[in-house]
mmCIF file of C-alpha atoms in Angstrom:
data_model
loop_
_atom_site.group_PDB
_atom_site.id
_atom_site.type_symbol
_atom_site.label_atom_id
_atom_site.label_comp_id
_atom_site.label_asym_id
_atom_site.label_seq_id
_atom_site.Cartn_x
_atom_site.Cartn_y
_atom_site.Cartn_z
ATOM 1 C CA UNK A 710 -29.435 -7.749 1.345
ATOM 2 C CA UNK A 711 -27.003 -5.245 0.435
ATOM 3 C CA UNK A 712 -24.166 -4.628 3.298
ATOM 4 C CA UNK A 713 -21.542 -1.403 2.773
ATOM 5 C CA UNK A 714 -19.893 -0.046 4.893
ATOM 6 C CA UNK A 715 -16.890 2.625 5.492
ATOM 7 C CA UNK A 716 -14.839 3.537 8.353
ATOM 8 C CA UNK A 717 -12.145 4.385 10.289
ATOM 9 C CA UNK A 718 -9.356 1.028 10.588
ATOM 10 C CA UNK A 719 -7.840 -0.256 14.384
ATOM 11 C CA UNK A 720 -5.031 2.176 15.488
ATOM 12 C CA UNK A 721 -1.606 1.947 14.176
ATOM 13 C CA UNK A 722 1.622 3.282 15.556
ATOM 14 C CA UNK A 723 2.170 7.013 14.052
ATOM 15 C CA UNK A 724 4.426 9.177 14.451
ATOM 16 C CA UNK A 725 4.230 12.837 15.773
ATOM 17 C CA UNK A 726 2.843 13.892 12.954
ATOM 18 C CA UNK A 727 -0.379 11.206 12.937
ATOM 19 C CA UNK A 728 1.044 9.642 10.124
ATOM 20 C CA UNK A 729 1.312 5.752 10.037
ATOM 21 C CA UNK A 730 4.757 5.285 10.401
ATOM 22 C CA UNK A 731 4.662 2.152 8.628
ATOM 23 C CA UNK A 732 2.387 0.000 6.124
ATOM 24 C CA UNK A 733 2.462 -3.049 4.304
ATOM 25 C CA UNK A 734 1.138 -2.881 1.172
ATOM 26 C CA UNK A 735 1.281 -4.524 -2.098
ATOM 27 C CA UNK A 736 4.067 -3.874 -4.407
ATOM 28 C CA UNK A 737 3.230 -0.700 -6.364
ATOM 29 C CA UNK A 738 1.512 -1.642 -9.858
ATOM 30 C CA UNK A 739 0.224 -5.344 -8.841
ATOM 31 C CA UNK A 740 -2.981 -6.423 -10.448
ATOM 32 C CA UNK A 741 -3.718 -9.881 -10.353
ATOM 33 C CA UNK A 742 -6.698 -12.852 -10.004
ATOM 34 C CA UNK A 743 -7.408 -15.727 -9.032
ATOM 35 C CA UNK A 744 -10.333 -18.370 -9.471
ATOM 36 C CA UNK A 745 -11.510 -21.246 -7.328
ATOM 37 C CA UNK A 746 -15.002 -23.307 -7.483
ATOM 38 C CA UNK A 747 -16.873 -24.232 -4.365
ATOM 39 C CA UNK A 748 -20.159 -26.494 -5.393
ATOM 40 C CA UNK A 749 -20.670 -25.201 -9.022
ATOM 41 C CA UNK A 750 -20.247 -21.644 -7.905
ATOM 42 C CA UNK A 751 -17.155 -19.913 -9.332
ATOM 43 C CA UNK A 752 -15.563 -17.103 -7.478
ATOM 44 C CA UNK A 753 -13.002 -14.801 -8.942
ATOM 45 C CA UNK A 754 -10.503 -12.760 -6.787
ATOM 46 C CA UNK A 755 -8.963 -9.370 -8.250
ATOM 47 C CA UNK A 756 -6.770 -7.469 -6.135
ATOM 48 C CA UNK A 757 -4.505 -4.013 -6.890
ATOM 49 C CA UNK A 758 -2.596 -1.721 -5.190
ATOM 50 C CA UNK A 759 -4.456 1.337 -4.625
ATOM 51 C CA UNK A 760 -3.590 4.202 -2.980
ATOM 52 C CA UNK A 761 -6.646 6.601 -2.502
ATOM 53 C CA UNK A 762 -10.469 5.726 -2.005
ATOM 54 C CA UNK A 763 -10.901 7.077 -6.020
ATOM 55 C CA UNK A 764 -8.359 4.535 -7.118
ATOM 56 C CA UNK A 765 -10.458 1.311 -4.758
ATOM 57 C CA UNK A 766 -13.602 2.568 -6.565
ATOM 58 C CA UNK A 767 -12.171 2.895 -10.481
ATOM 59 C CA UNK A 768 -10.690 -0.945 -9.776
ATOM 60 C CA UNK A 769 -13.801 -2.144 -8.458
ATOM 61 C CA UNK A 770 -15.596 -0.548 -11.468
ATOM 62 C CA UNK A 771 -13.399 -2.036 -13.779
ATOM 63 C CA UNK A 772 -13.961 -5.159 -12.416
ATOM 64 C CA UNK A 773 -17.974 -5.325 -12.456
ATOM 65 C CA UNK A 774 -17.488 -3.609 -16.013
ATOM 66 C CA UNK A 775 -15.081 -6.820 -17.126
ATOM 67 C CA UNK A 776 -18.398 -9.619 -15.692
ATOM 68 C CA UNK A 777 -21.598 -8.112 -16.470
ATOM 69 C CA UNK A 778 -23.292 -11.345 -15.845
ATOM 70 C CA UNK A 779 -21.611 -12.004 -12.522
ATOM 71 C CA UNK A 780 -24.647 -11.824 -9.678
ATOM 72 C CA UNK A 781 -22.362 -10.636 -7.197
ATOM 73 C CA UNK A 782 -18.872 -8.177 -7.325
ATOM 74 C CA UNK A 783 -18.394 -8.016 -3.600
ATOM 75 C CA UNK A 784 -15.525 -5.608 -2.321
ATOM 76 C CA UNK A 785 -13.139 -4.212 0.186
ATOM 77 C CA UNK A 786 -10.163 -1.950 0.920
ATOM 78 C CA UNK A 787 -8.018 -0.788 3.000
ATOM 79 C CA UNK A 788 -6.570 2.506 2.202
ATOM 80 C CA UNK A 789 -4.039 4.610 3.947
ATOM 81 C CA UNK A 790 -3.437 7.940 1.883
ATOM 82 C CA UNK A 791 -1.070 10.749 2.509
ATOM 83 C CA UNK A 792 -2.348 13.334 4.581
ATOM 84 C CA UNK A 793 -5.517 11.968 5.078
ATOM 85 C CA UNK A 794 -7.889 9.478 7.818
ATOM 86 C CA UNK A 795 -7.266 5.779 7.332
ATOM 87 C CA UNK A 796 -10.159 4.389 5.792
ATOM 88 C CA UNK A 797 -11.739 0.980 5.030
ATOM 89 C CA UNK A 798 -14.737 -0.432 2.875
ATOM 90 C CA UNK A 799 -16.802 -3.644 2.320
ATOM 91 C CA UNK A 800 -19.236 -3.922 0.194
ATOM 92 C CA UNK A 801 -21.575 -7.532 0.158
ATOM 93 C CA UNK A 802 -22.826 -6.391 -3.117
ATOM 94 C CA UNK A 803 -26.283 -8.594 -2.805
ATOM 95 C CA UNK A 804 -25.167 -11.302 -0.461
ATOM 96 C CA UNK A 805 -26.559 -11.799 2.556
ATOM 97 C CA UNK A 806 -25.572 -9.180 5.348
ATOM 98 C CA UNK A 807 -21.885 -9.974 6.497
ATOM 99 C CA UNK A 808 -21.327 -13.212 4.355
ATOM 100 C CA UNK A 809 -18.670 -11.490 1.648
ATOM 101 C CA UNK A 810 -17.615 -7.818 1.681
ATOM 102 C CA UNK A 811 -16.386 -8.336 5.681
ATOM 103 C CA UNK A 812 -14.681 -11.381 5.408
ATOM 104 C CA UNK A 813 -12.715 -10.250 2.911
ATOM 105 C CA UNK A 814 -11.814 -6.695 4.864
ATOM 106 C CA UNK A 815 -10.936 -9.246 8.152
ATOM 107 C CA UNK A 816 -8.881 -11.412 5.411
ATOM 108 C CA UNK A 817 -6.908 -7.977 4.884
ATOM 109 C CA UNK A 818 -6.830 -6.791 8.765
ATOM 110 C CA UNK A 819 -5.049 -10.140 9.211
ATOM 111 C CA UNK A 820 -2.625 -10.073 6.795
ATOM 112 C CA UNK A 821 -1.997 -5.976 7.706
ATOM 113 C CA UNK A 822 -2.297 -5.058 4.574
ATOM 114 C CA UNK A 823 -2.872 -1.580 3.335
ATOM 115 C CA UNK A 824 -3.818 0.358 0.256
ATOM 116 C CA UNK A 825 -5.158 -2.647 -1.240
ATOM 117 C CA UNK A 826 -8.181 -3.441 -3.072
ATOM 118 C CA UNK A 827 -10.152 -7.123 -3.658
ATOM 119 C CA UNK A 828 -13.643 -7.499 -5.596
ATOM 120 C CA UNK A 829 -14.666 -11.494 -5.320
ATOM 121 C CA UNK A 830 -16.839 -11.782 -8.130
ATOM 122 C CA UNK A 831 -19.497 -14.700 -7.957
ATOM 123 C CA UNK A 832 -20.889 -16.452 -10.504
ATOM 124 C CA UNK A 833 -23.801 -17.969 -9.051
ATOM 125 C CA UNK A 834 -23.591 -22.204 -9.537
ATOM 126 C CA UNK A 835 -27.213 -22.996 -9.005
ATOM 127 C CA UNK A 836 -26.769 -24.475 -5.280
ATOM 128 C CA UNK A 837 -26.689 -22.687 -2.448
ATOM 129 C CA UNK A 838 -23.801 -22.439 0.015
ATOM 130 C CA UNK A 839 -25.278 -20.775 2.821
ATOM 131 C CA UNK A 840 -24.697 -18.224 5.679
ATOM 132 C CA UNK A 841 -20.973 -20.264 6.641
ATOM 133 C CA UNK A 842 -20.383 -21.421 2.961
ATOM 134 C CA UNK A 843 -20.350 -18.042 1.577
ATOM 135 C CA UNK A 844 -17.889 -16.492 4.364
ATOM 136 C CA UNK A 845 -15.695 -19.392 3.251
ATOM 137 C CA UNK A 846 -15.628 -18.929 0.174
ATOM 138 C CA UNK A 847 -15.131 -15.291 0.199
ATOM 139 C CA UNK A 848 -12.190 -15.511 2.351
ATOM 140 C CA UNK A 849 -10.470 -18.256 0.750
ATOM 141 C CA UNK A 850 -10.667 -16.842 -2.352
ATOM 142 C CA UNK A 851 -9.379 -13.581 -0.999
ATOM 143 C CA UNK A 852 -6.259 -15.420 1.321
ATOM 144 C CA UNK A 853 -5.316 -17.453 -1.935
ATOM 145 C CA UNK A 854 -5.302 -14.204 -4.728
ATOM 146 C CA UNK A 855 -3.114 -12.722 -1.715
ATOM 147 C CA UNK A 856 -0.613 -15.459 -1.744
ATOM 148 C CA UNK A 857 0.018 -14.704 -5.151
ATOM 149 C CA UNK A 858 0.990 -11.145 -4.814
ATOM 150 C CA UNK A 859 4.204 -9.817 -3.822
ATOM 151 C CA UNK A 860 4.655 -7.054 -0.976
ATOM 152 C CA UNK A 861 6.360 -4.015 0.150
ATOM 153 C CA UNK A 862 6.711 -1.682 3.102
ATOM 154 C CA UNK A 863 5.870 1.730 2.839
ATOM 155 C CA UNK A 864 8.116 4.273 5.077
ATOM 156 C CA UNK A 865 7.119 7.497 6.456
ATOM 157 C CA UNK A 866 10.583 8.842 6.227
ATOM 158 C CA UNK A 867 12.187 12.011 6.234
ATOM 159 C CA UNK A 868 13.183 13.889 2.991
ATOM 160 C CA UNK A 869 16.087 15.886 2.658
ATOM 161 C CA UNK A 870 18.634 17.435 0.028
ATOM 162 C CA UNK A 871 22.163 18.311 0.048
ATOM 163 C CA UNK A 872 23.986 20.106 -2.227
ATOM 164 C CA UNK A 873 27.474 18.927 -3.147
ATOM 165 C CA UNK A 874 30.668 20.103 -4.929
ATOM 166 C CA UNK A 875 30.919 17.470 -7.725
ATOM 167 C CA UNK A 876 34.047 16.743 -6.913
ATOM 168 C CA UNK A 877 32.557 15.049 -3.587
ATOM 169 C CA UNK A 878 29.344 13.887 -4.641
ATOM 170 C CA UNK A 879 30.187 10.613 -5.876
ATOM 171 C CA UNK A 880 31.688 9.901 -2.092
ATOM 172 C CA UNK A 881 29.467 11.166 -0.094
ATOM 173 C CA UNK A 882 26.483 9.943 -1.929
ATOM 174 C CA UNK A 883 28.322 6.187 -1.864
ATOM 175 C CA UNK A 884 28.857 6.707 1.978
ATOM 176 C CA UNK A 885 25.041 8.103 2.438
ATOM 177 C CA UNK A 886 23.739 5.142 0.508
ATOM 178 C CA UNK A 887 25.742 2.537 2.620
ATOM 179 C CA UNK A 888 24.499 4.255 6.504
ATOM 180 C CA UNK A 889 20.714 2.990 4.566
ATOM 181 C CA UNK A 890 19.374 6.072 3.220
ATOM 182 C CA UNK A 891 17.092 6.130 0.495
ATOM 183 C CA UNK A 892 18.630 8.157 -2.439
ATOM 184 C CA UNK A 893 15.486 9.733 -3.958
ATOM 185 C CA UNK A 894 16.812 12.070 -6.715
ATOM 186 C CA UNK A 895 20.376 13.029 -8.053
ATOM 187 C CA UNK A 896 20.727 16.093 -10.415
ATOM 188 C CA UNK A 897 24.181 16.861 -11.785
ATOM 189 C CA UNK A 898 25.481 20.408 -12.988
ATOM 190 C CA UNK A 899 27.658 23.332 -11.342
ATOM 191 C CA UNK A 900 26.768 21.745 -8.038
ATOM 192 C CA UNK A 901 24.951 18.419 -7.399
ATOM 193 C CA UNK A 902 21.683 18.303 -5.630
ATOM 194 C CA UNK A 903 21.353 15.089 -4.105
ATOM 195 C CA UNK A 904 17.298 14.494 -2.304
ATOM 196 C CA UNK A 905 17.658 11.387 0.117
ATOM 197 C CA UNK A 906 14.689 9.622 2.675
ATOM 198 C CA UNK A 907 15.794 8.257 5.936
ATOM 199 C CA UNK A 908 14.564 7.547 9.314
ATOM 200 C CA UNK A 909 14.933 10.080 11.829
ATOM 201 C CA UNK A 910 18.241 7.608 13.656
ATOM 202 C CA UNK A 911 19.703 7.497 10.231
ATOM 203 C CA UNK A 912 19.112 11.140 9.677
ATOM 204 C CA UNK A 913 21.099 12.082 13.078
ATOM 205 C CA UNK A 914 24.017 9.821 11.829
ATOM 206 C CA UNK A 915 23.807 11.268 8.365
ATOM 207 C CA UNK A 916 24.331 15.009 9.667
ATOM 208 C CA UNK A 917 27.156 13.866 12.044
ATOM 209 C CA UNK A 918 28.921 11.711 8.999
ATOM 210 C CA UNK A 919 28.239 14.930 6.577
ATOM 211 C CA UNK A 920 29.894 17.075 8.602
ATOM 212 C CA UNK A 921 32.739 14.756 9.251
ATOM 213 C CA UNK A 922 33.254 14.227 5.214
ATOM 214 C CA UNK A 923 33.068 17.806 4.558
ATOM 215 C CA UNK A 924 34.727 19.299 7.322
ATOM 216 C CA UNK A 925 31.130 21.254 7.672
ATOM 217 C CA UNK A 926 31.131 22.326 4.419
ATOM 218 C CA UNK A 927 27.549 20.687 3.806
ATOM 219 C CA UNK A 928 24.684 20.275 5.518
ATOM 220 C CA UNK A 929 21.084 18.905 4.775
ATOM 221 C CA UNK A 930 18.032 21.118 4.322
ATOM 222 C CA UNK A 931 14.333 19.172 5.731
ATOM 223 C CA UNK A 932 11.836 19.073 3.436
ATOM 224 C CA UNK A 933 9.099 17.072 5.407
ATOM 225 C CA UNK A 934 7.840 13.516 5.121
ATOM 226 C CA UNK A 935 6.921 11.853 2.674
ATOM 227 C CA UNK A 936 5.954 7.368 1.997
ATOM 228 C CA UNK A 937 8.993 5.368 0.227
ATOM 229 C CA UNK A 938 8.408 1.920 -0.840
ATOM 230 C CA UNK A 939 10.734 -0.514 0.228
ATOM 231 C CA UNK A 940 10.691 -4.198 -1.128
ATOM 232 C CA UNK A 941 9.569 -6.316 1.735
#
């Protein structure tokens, strides 16, 4: 029977704004596999980092598209986009009810992983493995293509930009950088514009330590929040 399913994820801290303050997710750009064999049967783990519900539907589809003769290309995600609901998705793609596409999602919800994508493709080894065999095998092969990847956190930070004398940049951006922020953008000419991400405690320091560099000659102007990867 065919099992899919979308909906809203457990609650995660936010911050005022309902935005998750804070995700794990894969490091931006992985796409990787992974096979194992469990009694003739062959099942083949693909995860990527995706970041909206259109991306988590264009990998699956790539994936199906790459094993035509596959029985089964079971799926789930976790996505957590800007500006929009949490969402999540498992898909058993043929296999009994509850056997692949929600292992795989609890595999994820374990690890806390977000804007992430895995399609288990299964090609069918002549024996079968059963109602416990199958959630097995989905999960292991989705815990073992995860231990492969490598991971990041993704801030919801604050995004500002300061415009500097270039005479001062170079120090002030130097002293910025070393109180943790996030230097987003630098653009040099009469003046430099400097765009920088912090945490709303660094961003209270920052002000205080701008005005103390510059006599008050600077300040920073808020441009909202926005998610910054940092390595994990």
């Amino acid at each position: 029977m065919r099992s899919s399913s979308h909906s809203r994820p457990h609650k995660h801290s936010c911050n005022n704004e309902g935005t998750i303050s804070s995700l794990r997710v894969l490091a931006s750009g992985t796409s990787l596999s992974h096979e194992i064999e469990i009694i003739r049967s062959r099942f083949i783990a693909s995860i990527a980092r995706t970041d909206t519900p259109e991306e988590a539907r264009e990998f699956i589809n790539s994936v199906k598209d790459a094993h035509p003769q596959a029985r089964h290309n079971c799926s789930a995600w976790m996505i957590a986009e800007e500006g929009h609901s949490p969402s999540q998705h498992s898909s058993d793609d043929g296999e009994p009810s509850g056997t692949a596409g929600t292992p795989m999602l609890d595999v994820l919800k374990r690890n806390e992983l977000w804007n992430v994508t895995v399609v288990v493709t299964r090609y069918f080894g002549g024996i079968l493995l059963g109602a416990g065999g199958l959630v097995r095998a989905y999960s292991s092969a989705t815990s073992e293509a995860l231990a492969l990847a490598s991971f990041a956190r993704l801030e919801a930070l604050t995004v500002v930009e300061t415009e500097l004398d270039p005479i001062d940049a170079g120090r002030i951006e130097a002293e910025l950088r070393r109180m943790g922020a996030q230097v987003l953008s630098t653009e040099w000419g009469q003046s430099v514009l400097i765009r920088l991400a912090m945490t709303p405690e660094q961003l209270e320091s920052a002000i205080a330590l701008l005005a103390n560099l510059s006599s008050g000659k600077y300040f920073f102007r808020e441009l909202g929040q926005r998610y910054i990867e940092i390595a994990e």
